[in-house]
Amino acid sequence: MKKNLVAALLLLFLGLHLPIVNSQNCYWVLLADKAGTTFDPYSYFDSKAIERYRLNNADLFDISNYPLNESYVQQVDAIATEEVGQSRWLNAVAVMASDEEIAAIARLPFVLRTDIIATEMEIAECRNARQPNDNSITNLDSKKPGLTITDQLLRMEGDLFVKGGIDGKGVRVAVFDGGFHAVNTHAAFKHLRDNNQIVATWDFTKKRENVYDRHTHGTMVLSCIAGRLGERQLGLATGATFLLAKTEVDPEPFKEEVWWAQAVEWADKNGADIINSSLGYGKDRHYTWEMDGRSYVAKAANMAARKGMLVCNSAGNEGDDSKWKCIITPADADSVICVGGINPSLKSYSHISFSSYGPSSDGRLKPNVCNFGYCEVADPHNDTATDFAYGTSFASPLTAGFCACAYQAMRGTMTNAMQMKQLIEESGDLYPYYDYALGYGVPQASFFTDESKRTIEHAATFQFEERGQYLLVQPAKVTKPRNASLDFKTTGMGAGKADDVVMFKIQDRQGRVERYVNLGIPHLDETTYIAFPKAAIWGYDLVVHVNGFTNRYRLSKLDSIYFSNENHEFEYHVIDTTGFFKEDYTENGNRSLADNTVSNWGVGQRYLSEGYIQYGMKWIFGSDDPLHYSDAWNIGLRAMRNFKKWYSLGLGLEVEFSTFRYAHGSPNTWDRSLQLTDFGNVEHKHHIIDNVNLEFFQRIRIMTGGMMSKGLHWDLGVFAGLQESEYRISYNSAATDGASSATRVSYDNVKPRSYYDWGLTTRLVWDCIGLYGRFRMSQPDLDLPRLELGLQLSF
């Protein structure tokens, strides 16, 4: 009977986990060729797409546009559990499949390879919609007369586009997001609805046209491209036409990459000129060293540029995340305009704390440009109101709307998307200066409305002066910010005189930035100097930017030799003409490339360690012993190696304290072994067992989330340990004063029949709280509990 019960419990244990062990994963199945397929671009593409191909000298008959071989797809579908989607560009079909199914698919003669996706697409986080603690920002009042353009547009000199009648007309913009709740009803999009400017929609998650569901992120994003509420203009491209694609949904952690790739091809087919994607893959899918354009979405984004589409993507909101810090993909793609975030002020110029930093992991400049990371957006919960929201999710669409206007302004002179990308970078108000927080700065409309701005040489605003062991940067007598909006035209986000912008960096001969600093100095004039010890810039170029003018300094050969053995730690000083240090300046940023380094330890990194406490109850089956109940405390440490973002192997070491409480009036196995018969005064009978256990386990991460970002995860493993035990009996005995006292007798010679223990263990945990269970496999004839269930707290 006992053996049958053990077998049944073991079968139940394995059966409960069988669905997870045989769970489905999402894969790209890459096909070897497109043999036998035919393609007519003139019936497949929208006429606007054909025109874009022509203007960009792209090949309509490129093999990437041909459909997949239908016979290949049918054979793959016959084996897979589900087809998720197809990609012409990748020549691949995405499927849900078990391990056995994907192995069979991989053996098909026309399959080039299979790649597991197992990913989670993240919307570039929309931070809490509230005002930051910044006295330069006040609530905007749409009833104030004469205010038609918000500061987020003025920062780009957007008023020049508006005055010139440039609103993106003739340009088609595709927006990829998680949904567009209330775009079909909100007053901020009335002009788009009235003029039929939303030409196509598609929900890739449900394969239907309706994208106006409960998800609000896309609503706010679209308002930053083309929103207009009464006299308040939120985005610049109010005259553009739009394609709205829903590519993200909770809680599908595996399919969004497929939907994103399909959306790019859909946008291509329907004639998009610009794609805005406020979505990205970060720490839940990749490691930081993989942010080099290798992902499938990055490859798709690069191919979109090759076909004439300009892609704007948010940099990500991981700048203040110690486990990530850097940009996300597809913002890392070479041909993508990666947009970082700045604080929403017309008085200062500073990186907003959460905006992800560049460069790409292979050293390319990212972000390319920047824009407000805190914006006025259409309130998706009130059809006649606006709200405020944080995130590079909104810096990107501000830039996408700007790009649409730039396309219109340059109509007739542009040939391809890559040329426009370069012009957008050159229009940045820091260009040719760049760093890994701001890129080339905020794009400026005057670059496109005034042709002379593209060729004019900026007047020198400073000069280099050598003084012994120091290099001085001396501002000229007259300095004027390049961006006029920093002096006037404010609408509530920071009226008043702007600080003068002083930025500098040290970079190697290949242009790779080692350290960059951003200063805001009020009333900058010729009485202020920035002093650098020459030893601090040894081996580097010093590049300085002051109010629109950039210049470079390199040590002479003689100085390079002289300072080669000096302390090369970077430093600078702001001083006046008398040599005294000045303190009336703001350091808006001081960052080195080393600051992007993240630890290999932590959630989502290569390694993870955790401590834990468990409390559980134990059950005994098939025994006649009068056991009241038993419980256990376990305290331990685990260390894991992550082989995938969703799969780890680990080791654990713990100590376990178990107490078995027996009925005090009846004999049990241990009483009989000690030949104890008198139980009249017995108060307690406890069998104490202390274990030291070693565990080997696998962890499968089912979904992300939680306070500690551990998400929902399931562990399955085996444990083995050594044990010591003691049997204790407490007696009541009468004292001389009539009171009672307790006497405890311990029998340490009573032990289980083996000094080792082993069995199976499992856990299902959300973040730091979960359930655990273990089943002892050793000595099945030992009259001790075999099943243990309880709660776990990890930290």
Coordinates of C-alpha atoms in Angstrom, one line a residue, residues 176-695:
F176 CA 3.7 50.9 -34.0
D177 CA 2.4 50.7 -30.5
G178 CA 0.3 48.7 -28.0
G179 CA -3.1 50.3 -28.9
F180 CA -4.8 53.6 -29.7
H181 CA -7.7 53.9 -27.3
A182 CA -10.0 56.8 -28.1
V183 CA -8.1 58.0 -31.2
N184 CA -11.4 57.5 -32.9
T185 CA -13.2 59.8 -30.5
H186 CA -10.7 62.2 -28.9
A187 CA -11.0 65.9 -30.0
A188 CA -7.2 66.1 -30.4
F189 CA -7.5 63.8 -33.5
K190 CA -10.7 65.3 -35.0
H191 CA -8.8 66.9 -37.9
L192 CA -7.3 63.4 -38.7
R193 CA -10.8 61.8 -38.7
D194 CA -12.5 64.6 -40.6
N195 CA -9.9 64.6 -43.4
N196 CA -9.6 60.8 -43.6
Q197 CA -5.9 61.0 -42.7
I198 CA -5.9 57.6 -40.9
V199 CA -5.7 55.6 -44.1
A200 CA -5.2 52.1 -42.6
T201 CA -5.1 50.3 -39.3
W202 CA -4.2 46.7 -38.3
D203 CA -4.1 44.8 -35.1
F204 CA -1.4 42.2 -35.6
T205 CA -2.1 40.6 -32.2
K206 CA -5.7 39.7 -33.2
K207 CA -5.5 40.0 -37.0
R208 CA -8.2 42.6 -37.3
E209 CA -8.5 46.3 -38.3
N210 CA -9.7 47.7 -35.0
V211 CA -6.8 49.2 -33.0
Y212 CA -8.9 51.4 -30.7
D213 CA -8.9 49.2 -27.7
R214 CA -8.2 49.9 -24.0
H215 CA -4.5 50.4 -24.4
T216 CA -3.7 54.1 -24.2
H217 CA 0.0 54.4 -24.9
G218 CA -0.3 54.8 -28.7
T219 CA -2.9 57.5 -28.1
M220 CA -0.4 59.7 -26.3
V221 CA 2.3 58.8 -28.8
L222 CA 0.2 59.8 -31.8
S223 CA -0.7 63.1 -30.2
C224 CA 3.0 64.0 -30.0
I225 CA 3.1 63.5 -33.8
A226 CA -0.1 65.1 -35.0
G227 CA -2.3 66.1 -32.0
R228 CA -4.1 69.4 -32.0
L229 CA -6.7 70.4 -29.4
G230 CA -8.4 73.6 -30.1
E231 CA -5.6 76.2 -30.3
R232 CA -3.1 74.0 -28.6
Q233 CA -0.8 72.1 -31.1
L234 CA 0.9 69.1 -29.5
G235 CA 2.6 67.6 -32.6
L236 CA 3.9 69.1 -35.8
A237 CA 2.7 66.7 -38.5
T238 CA -1.0 67.6 -38.4
G239 CA -1.3 67.3 -42.2
A240 CA 0.4 63.9 -42.6
T241 CA -1.5 60.6 -43.2
F242 CA -1.2 57.7 -40.9
L243 CA -1.0 53.9 -40.6
L244 CA -1.7 52.6 -37.1
A245 CA -0.4 49.2 -36.2
K246 CA -0.9 47.4 -32.9
T247 CA 2.0 45.1 -32.3
E248 CA 2.1 44.6 -28.5
V249 CA -0.3 43.0 -26.1
D250 CA -0.1 41.6 -22.5
P251 CA 0.6 39.0 -21.5
E252 CA 2.1 37.4 -24.7
P253 CA 5.9 37.3 -24.0
F254 CA 6.9 35.5 -27.2
K255 CA 5.2 36.9 -30.3
E256 CA 5.8 40.7 -30.3
E257 CA 9.0 40.4 -32.3
V258 CA 7.1 38.6 -35.0
W259 CA 4.3 41.2 -35.0
W260 CA 6.9 44.1 -35.2
A261 CA 8.6 42.6 -38.2
Q262 CA 5.3 42.0 -39.9
A263 CA 4.2 45.6 -39.2
V264 CA 7.4 46.9 -40.9
E265 CA 6.5 45.0 -44.0
W266 CA 2.9 46.1 -43.8
A267 CA 4.0 49.7 -43.5
D268 CA 6.3 49.2 -46.5
K269 CA 3.4 47.8 -48.6
N270 CA 1.1 50.6 -47.6
G271 CA 3.5 53.4 -48.5
A272 CA 4.9 54.6 -45.2
D273 CA 7.7 57.2 -45.5
I274 CA 8.3 57.3 -41.7
I275 CA 7.9 54.7 -39.0
N276 CA 7.7 55.7 -35.3
S277 CA 8.3 52.9 -32.8
S278 CA 8.0 53.7 -29.1
L279 CA 8.6 50.1 -28.4
G280 CA 11.8 48.2 -27.8
Y281 CA 13.6 45.1 -26.5
G282 CA 15.8 45.5 -23.4
K283 CA 16.9 43.6 -20.4
D284 CA 14.0 41.1 -20.5
R285 CA 15.3 39.8 -23.8
H286 CA 18.9 40.7 -24.4
Y287 CA 22.2 41.5 -22.7
T288 CA 23.8 44.9 -23.0
W289 CA 26.6 43.6 -25.3
E290 CA 23.9 42.5 -27.8
M291 CA 22.8 46.1 -28.5
D292 CA 24.8 46.1 -31.7
G293 CA 22.1 45.7 -34.4
R294 CA 22.0 41.9 -34.3
S295 CA 18.3 41.4 -33.3
Y296 CA 15.7 40.5 -35.9
V297 CA 13.8 43.8 -35.3
A298 CA 17.0 45.8 -35.8
K299 CA 17.7 43.9 -39.0
A300 CA 14.1 44.6 -40.2
A301 CA 14.5 48.3 -39.3
N302 CA 17.7 48.5 -41.3
M303 CA 16.0 46.9 -44.3
A304 CA 13.1 49.4 -43.9
A305 CA 15.7 52.2 -44.4
R306 CA 17.1 50.4 -47.4
K307 CA 13.6 50.5 -48.9
G308 CA 13.3 54.2 -48.2
M309 CA 11.5 54.4 -44.9
L310 CA 12.9 56.6 -42.1
V311 CA 12.6 54.8 -38.7
C312 CA 12.5 56.8 -35.4
N313 CA 12.8 54.7 -32.2
S314 CA 12.8 55.7 -28.6
A315 CA 16.2 55.1 -26.9
G316 CA 14.5 53.5 -23.9
N317 CA 14.0 54.4 -20.3
E318 CA 16.7 52.4 -18.7
G319 CA 19.2 55.2 -18.0
D320 CA 18.7 55.0 -14.3
D321 CA 18.4 51.2 -14.2
S322 CA 21.6 49.9 -12.7
K323 CA 21.0 46.5 -14.5
W324 CA 20.9 48.0 -18.0
K325 CA 21.6 51.8 -18.6
C326 CA 22.1 51.6 -22.3
I327 CA 19.8 51.9 -25.4
I328 CA 17.4 49.2 -26.4
T329 CA 16.8 47.5 -29.8
P330 CA 15.8 48.3 -32.5
A331 CA 17.1 51.8 -31.5
D332 CA 20.6 50.2 -31.8
A333 CA 20.2 49.6 -35.6
D334 CA 22.6 51.6 -37.7
S335 CA 19.9 53.1 -39.9
V336 CA 17.5 54.1 -37.1
I337 CA 17.2 57.5 -35.6
C338 CA 17.5 56.7 -31.9
V339 CA 15.9 59.5 -29.9
G340 CA 16.9 60.2 -26.3
G341 CA 15.2 62.4 -23.8
I342 CA 15.9 65.8 -22.2
N343 CA 14.3 67.7 -19.4
P344 CA 11.4 69.9 -20.6
S345 CA 12.9 73.3 -20.1
L346 CA 13.6 76.2 -22.3
K347 CA 16.1 77.6 -19.7
S348 CA 18.4 74.6 -19.4
Y349 CA 19.7 71.8 -21.6
S350 CA 20.0 68.5 -19.6
H351 CA 19.5 64.8 -20.1
I352 CA 16.4 63.5 -18.4
S353 CA 17.5 60.9 -15.8
F354 CA 15.7 57.8 -17.2
S355 CA 16.7 58.2 -20.8
S356 CA 19.0 55.4 -21.9
Y357 CA 22.6 56.1 -22.8
G358 CA 24.6 55.3 -25.8
P359 CA 26.7 54.2 -27.5
S360 CA 25.7 50.9 -29.2
S361 CA 27.7 48.0 -27.8
D362 CA 29.9 48.1 -31.0
G363 CA 30.7 51.8 -30.3
R364 CA 28.4 53.6 -32.8
L365 CA 26.9 56.9 -31.9
K366 CA 23.6 56.6 -30.1
P367 CA 21.3 58.3 -29.4
N368 CA 21.3 60.2 -32.7
V369 CA 19.2 63.2 -31.5
C370 CA 17.1 64.1 -28.4
N371 CA 13.8 65.7 -27.5
F372 CA 11.6 66.4 -24.6
G373 CA 11.2 63.4 -22.4
Y374 CA 8.2 64.9 -20.5
C375 CA 5.4 66.1 -22.8
E376 CA 1.9 67.4 -23.0
V377 CA -0.2 64.6 -24.6
A378 CA -3.8 63.9 -25.4
D379 CA -5.5 62.5 -22.2
P380 CA -6.8 59.1 -23.3
H381 CA -9.3 59.1 -20.5
N382 CA -10.8 62.5 -21.3
D383 CA -11.8 63.2 -24.9
T384 CA -11.4 67.0 -24.5
A385 CA -8.3 67.3 -22.4
T386 CA -4.6 67.0 -22.3
D387 CA -2.3 65.5 -19.7
F388 CA 1.5 65.1 -19.1
A389 CA 3.6 62.0 -19.4
Y390 CA 7.2 61.0 -19.0
G391 CA 9.2 58.7 -21.3
T392 CA 11.4 58.6 -24.4
S393 CA 8.2 57.1 -25.9
F394 CA 7.2 60.7 -26.5
A395 CA 10.6 62.1 -27.5
S396 CA 10.6 59.8 -30.5
P397 CA 7.2 60.8 -31.9
L398 CA 8.0 64.5 -31.4
T399 CA 11.0 63.8 -33.7
A400 CA 8.9 61.7 -36.1
G401 CA 6.5 64.6 -36.6
F402 CA 9.5 66.9 -37.1
C403 CA 10.8 64.5 -39.8
A404 CA 7.5 64.5 -41.6
C405 CA 7.7 68.3 -41.8
A406 CA 11.3 68.1 -42.9
Y407 CA 10.4 65.7 -45.7
Q408 CA 7.7 68.2 -46.9
A409 CA 10.2 71.1 -46.7
M410 CA 12.8 69.2 -48.7
R411 CA 10.4 67.8 -51.3
G412 CA 12.0 67.6 -54.7
T413 CA 15.6 67.6 -53.3
M414 CA 15.7 64.3 -51.3
T415 CA 16.5 60.9 -52.8
N416 CA 16.6 58.5 -49.9
A417 CA 15.9 58.0 -46.2
M418 CA 19.5 57.8 -45.2
Q419 CA 20.2 61.3 -46.6
M420 CA 17.2 62.5 -44.5
K421 CA 18.6 60.8 -41.4
Q422 CA 21.9 62.6 -41.9
L423 CA 20.1 65.9 -42.4
I424 CA 18.1 65.4 -39.2
E425 CA 21.4 64.8 -37.3
E426 CA 22.9 67.9 -38.9
S427 CA 19.9 70.0 -37.9
G428 CA 20.6 69.2 -34.2
D429 CA 21.4 72.3 -32.2
L430 CA 24.7 70.7 -31.0
Y431 CA 26.0 69.5 -34.4
P432 CA 28.8 68.7 -35.0
Y433 CA 29.2 68.1 -31.3
Y434 CA 27.7 64.9 -30.0
D435 CA 27.7 62.8 -26.9
Y436 CA 26.1 59.6 -25.6
A437 CA 23.3 61.3 -23.7
L438 CA 22.1 63.9 -26.2
G439 CA 23.4 62.8 -29.5
Y440 CA 23.6 65.8 -31.9
G441 CA 21.0 67.6 -29.8
V442 CA 17.4 68.7 -30.6
P443 CA 16.5 69.0 -34.4
Q444 CA 15.9 72.6 -35.5
A445 CA 13.3 73.7 -38.1
S446 CA 15.4 76.6 -39.3
F447 CA 17.8 74.2 -40.8
F448 CA 15.1 73.2 -43.3
T449 CA 13.2 76.5 -43.7
D450 CA 16.4 78.6 -44.2
E451 CA 18.8 77.1 -46.7
S452 CA 21.6 79.4 -45.4
K453 CA 21.5 77.5 -42.1
R454 CA 22.9 74.5 -43.8
T455 CA 26.0 76.2 -45.0
I456 CA 26.6 79.1 -42.6
E457 CA 29.7 79.0 -40.4
H458 CA 29.0 79.7 -36.8
A459 CA 30.9 82.6 -35.2
A460 CA 33.5 81.5 -32.7
T461 CA 32.1 81.8 -29.2
F462 CA 35.3 80.8 -27.4
Q463 CA 39.0 80.3 -28.0
F464 CA 41.7 77.9 -26.6
E465 CA 44.5 79.5 -24.7
E466 CA 47.6 77.6 -23.3
R467 CA 48.9 78.7 -19.9
G468 CA 51.8 76.4 -18.8
Q469 CA 50.4 73.1 -17.7
Y470 CA 46.8 74.2 -18.2
L471 CA 44.6 74.7 -21.3
L472 CA 42.0 77.4 -20.9
V473 CA 38.7 77.7 -22.8
Q474 CA 37.9 81.5 -22.9
P475 CA 34.5 82.6 -24.1
A476 CA 34.3 85.4 -26.6
K477 CA 32.9 88.8 -25.6
V478 CA 29.5 88.1 -27.3
T479 CA 27.8 84.7 -27.1
K480 CA 24.4 84.0 -28.5
P481 CA 22.5 80.7 -28.3
R482 CA 21.8 79.1 -31.6
N483 CA 18.3 78.2 -30.7
A484 CA 16.4 81.4 -30.4
S485 CA 13.6 79.7 -28.5
L486 CA 15.9 79.5 -25.5
D487 CA 15.5 83.2 -25.1
F488 CA 11.8 83.8 -25.8
K489 CA 8.5 82.4 -27.0
T490 CA 7.9 80.4 -23.9
T491 CA 4.4 79.2 -23.0
G492 CA 4.8 78.2 -19.4
M493 CA 7.7 75.7 -19.3
G494 CA 10.4 78.1 -18.3
A495 CA 10.2 81.7 -19.1
G496 CA 13.3 83.8 -18.6
K497 CA 16.9 84.0 -19.8
A498 CA 18.5 80.7 -20.6
D499 CA 21.8 79.5 -19.2
D500 CA 24.7 79.4 -21.7
V501 CA 25.4 75.9 -22.9
V502 CA 28.9 74.7 -22.4
M503 CA 29.7 71.1 -23.2
F504 CA 33.0 69.3 -23.6
K505 CA 34.3 65.8 -24.0
I506 CA 37.4 63.8 -24.4
Q507 CA 37.5 61.3 -27.2
D508 CA 40.0 59.0 -28.9
R509 CA 41.3 59.4 -32.4
Q510 CA 38.4 57.3 -33.8
G511 CA 35.8 59.6 -32.2
R512 CA 34.8 57.2 -29.4
V513 CA 33.9 59.4 -26.4
E514 CA 35.5 58.5 -23.1
R515 CA 33.9 61.2 -20.9
Y516 CA 31.5 64.1 -21.6
V517 CA 30.4 67.0 -19.4
N518 CA 27.4 69.4 -19.8
L519 CA 27.4 72.7 -18.0
G520 CA 24.9 75.5 -17.7
I521 CA 26.6 78.8 -16.9
P522 CA 24.5 81.9 -16.4
H523 CA 25.8 85.2 -17.9
L524 CA 28.8 83.5 -19.6
D525 CA 31.3 86.1 -20.8
E526 CA 35.0 86.7 -21.3
T527 CA 35.6 86.9 -17.5
T528 CA 34.9 83.1 -17.1
Y529 CA 37.3 80.4 -18.0
I530 CA 37.1 76.6 -18.1
A531 CA 40.6 75.2 -17.2
F532 CA 41.8 71.8 -18.0
P533 CA 45.1 70.3 -16.8
K534 CA 46.9 69.2 -20.0
A535 CA 47.7 65.9 -18.3
A536 CA 44.0 65.2 -18.1
I537 CA 43.5 65.2 -21.8
W538 CA 46.7 63.3 -22.7
G539 CA 46.0 60.7 -25.4
Y540 CA 42.7 62.3 -26.3
D541 CA 41.1 65.1 -28.3
L542 CA 39.3 67.7 -26.2
V543 CA 36.1 68.8 -28.0
V544 CA 34.3 71.9 -26.7
H545 CA 30.9 73.2 -27.6
V546 CA 29.8 76.7 -26.5
N547 CA 26.5 78.1 -27.7
G548 CA 26.4 76.6 -31.2
F549 CA 30.2 76.6 -31.9
T550 CA 32.4 73.5 -31.7
N551 CA 36.2 73.3 -31.8
R552 CA 38.8 70.6 -31.1
Y553 CA 42.1 70.7 -29.3
R554 CA 44.9 68.1 -29.3
L555 CA 48.1 68.2 -27.3
S556 CA 51.3 69.0 -29.3
K557 CA 53.8 66.2 -29.8
L558 CA 56.1 67.9 -27.3
D559 CA 53.3 68.2 -24.6
S560 CA 52.3 64.6 -25.3
I561 CA 55.8 63.5 -24.4
Y562 CA 56.1 65.8 -21.4
F563 CA 52.8 64.8 -19.8
S564 CA 53.0 61.0 -20.6
N565 CA 54.0 60.1 -17.0
E566 CA 51.7 62.5 -15.3
N567 CA 48.4 61.7 -13.5
H568 CA 45.8 61.5 -16.4
E569 CA 42.7 61.6 -14.3
F570 CA 40.2 63.9 -16.0
E571 CA 39.3 67.1 -14.2
Y572 CA 38.2 70.7 -15.0
H573 CA 37.7 73.9 -13.2
V574 CA 35.4 76.9 -13.8
I575 CA 37.4 80.0 -12.8
D576 CA 37.3 83.8 -13.2
T577 CA 40.0 86.1 -14.5
T578 CA 41.7 86.3 -11.0
G579 CA 42.0 82.5 -10.8
F580 CA 39.3 82.0 -8.2
F581 CA 36.9 79.1 -8.5
K582 CA 33.4 80.0 -9.6
E583 CA 30.4 78.1 -8.2
D584 CA 27.4 79.8 -10.0
Y585 CA 27.1 77.1 -12.7
T586 CA 25.1 73.8 -13.0
E587 CA 26.7 70.5 -13.9
N588 CA 23.9 69.0 -16.0
G589 CA 25.9 65.9 -16.8
N590 CA 29.3 64.3 -16.2
R591 CA 29.6 60.8 -17.4
S592 CA 32.3 58.4 -18.6
L593 CA 31.9 55.4 -20.9
A594 CA 32.7 53.3 -17.9
D595 CA 29.5 54.4 -16.3
N596 CA 27.6 52.3 -18.8
T597 CA 29.2 49.2 -17.3
V598 CA 26.7 46.9 -15.6
S599 CA 27.3 44.1 -13.2
N600 CA 27.2 40.5 -14.4
W601 CA 25.2 39.7 -11.3
G602 CA 21.5 40.5 -10.9
V603 CA 18.0 39.8 -12.4
G604 CA 18.4 39.3 -16.1
Q605 CA 22.2 39.3 -16.0
R606 CA 24.5 36.3 -16.5
Y607 CA 24.4 35.4 -12.8
L608 CA 21.9 35.8 -10.0
S609 CA 22.1 35.1 -6.3
E610 CA 19.3 35.1 -3.7
G611 CA 18.7 34.3 -0.1
Y612 CA 15.5 32.8 1.1
I613 CA 13.5 31.7 4.1
Q614 CA 10.9 28.9 3.9
Y615 CA 8.3 27.7 6.3
G616 CA 6.4 24.5 5.6
M617 CA 4.4 21.6 7.0
K618 CA 5.3 17.9 6.6
W619 CA 3.0 15.0 6.0
I620 CA 3.6 11.3 6.7
F621 CA 1.7 8.6 4.8
G622 CA 1.0 5.0 5.8
S623 CA 2.3 5.2 9.4
D624 CA 0.6 4.2 12.5
D625 CA 2.6 6.6 14.6
P626 CA 0.4 9.1 16.5
L627 CA 2.0 12.2 14.9
H628 CA 0.2 15.5 15.7
Y629 CA 1.9 17.6 13.1
S630 CA 5.4 18.5 11.9
D631 CA 6.9 21.7 10.5
A632 CA 10.2 22.9 9.1
W633 CA 12.2 26.1 8.7
N634 CA 14.7 26.4 5.8
I635 CA 17.2 29.1 5.4
G636 CA 19.6 29.2 2.5
L637 CA 21.4 30.8 -0.5
R638 CA 21.1 30.1 -4.2
A639 CA 23.4 31.0 -7.1
M640 CA 22.3 30.7 -10.8
R641 CA 23.8 30.9 -14.2
N642 CA 21.5 32.4 -16.8
F643 CA 21.9 30.6 -20.2
K644 CA 18.9 32.4 -21.6
K645 CA 16.9 35.3 -20.3
W646 CA 14.2 32.8 -19.4
Y647 CA 16.3 29.7 -18.4
S648 CA 18.9 29.2 -15.6
L649 CA 20.7 26.4 -13.8
G650 CA 21.5 26.9 -10.2
L651 CA 23.0 25.5 -7.0
G652 CA 21.6 26.0 -3.5
L653 CA 22.9 25.5 0.0
E654 CA 20.5 25.5 3.0
V655 CA 20.1 24.4 6.6
E656 CA 16.8 22.9 7.6
F657 CA 15.3 22.7 11.1
S658 CA 12.5 20.1 11.3
T659 CA 10.4 19.3 14.4
F660 CA 8.0 16.2 14.5
R661 CA 5.5 16.5 17.3
Y662 CA 4.0 13.2 18.5
A663 CA 1.0 12.4 20.8
H664 CA 2.4 12.3 24.3
G665 CA 0.1 9.5 25.6
S666 CA 0.8 6.8 23.0
P667 CA 4.0 5.0 22.1
N668 CA 5.6 5.6 18.7
T669 CA 8.4 4.1 16.7
W670 CA 11.1 6.0 18.7
D671 CA 9.5 5.1 22.1
R672 CA 9.5 1.4 21.1
S673 CA 13.1 1.5 20.0
L674 CA 14.1 3.0 23.4
Q675 CA 11.7 0.6 25.2
L676 CA 9.9 3.4 26.8
T677 CA 6.5 2.5 28.4
D678 CA 5.6 5.1 31.0
F679 CA 3.9 8.1 29.4
G680 CA 1.8 9.3 32.4
N681 CA 3.7 12.6 33.0
V682 CA 4.8 13.2 29.4
E683 CA 4.1 16.8 28.2
H684 CA 5.8 16.8 24.8
K685 CA 7.5 14.4 22.4
H686 CA 9.6 16.0 19.8
H687 CA 11.9 14.4 17.2
I688 CA 14.3 17.1 16.0
I689 CA 16.2 16.7 12.7
D690 CA 18.7 19.3 11.4
N691 CA 19.7 19.0 7.8
V692 CA 22.4 20.6 5.6
N693 CA 21.1 20.3 2.0
L694 CA 22.7 20.9 -1.4
E695 CA 20.3 21.5 -4.3

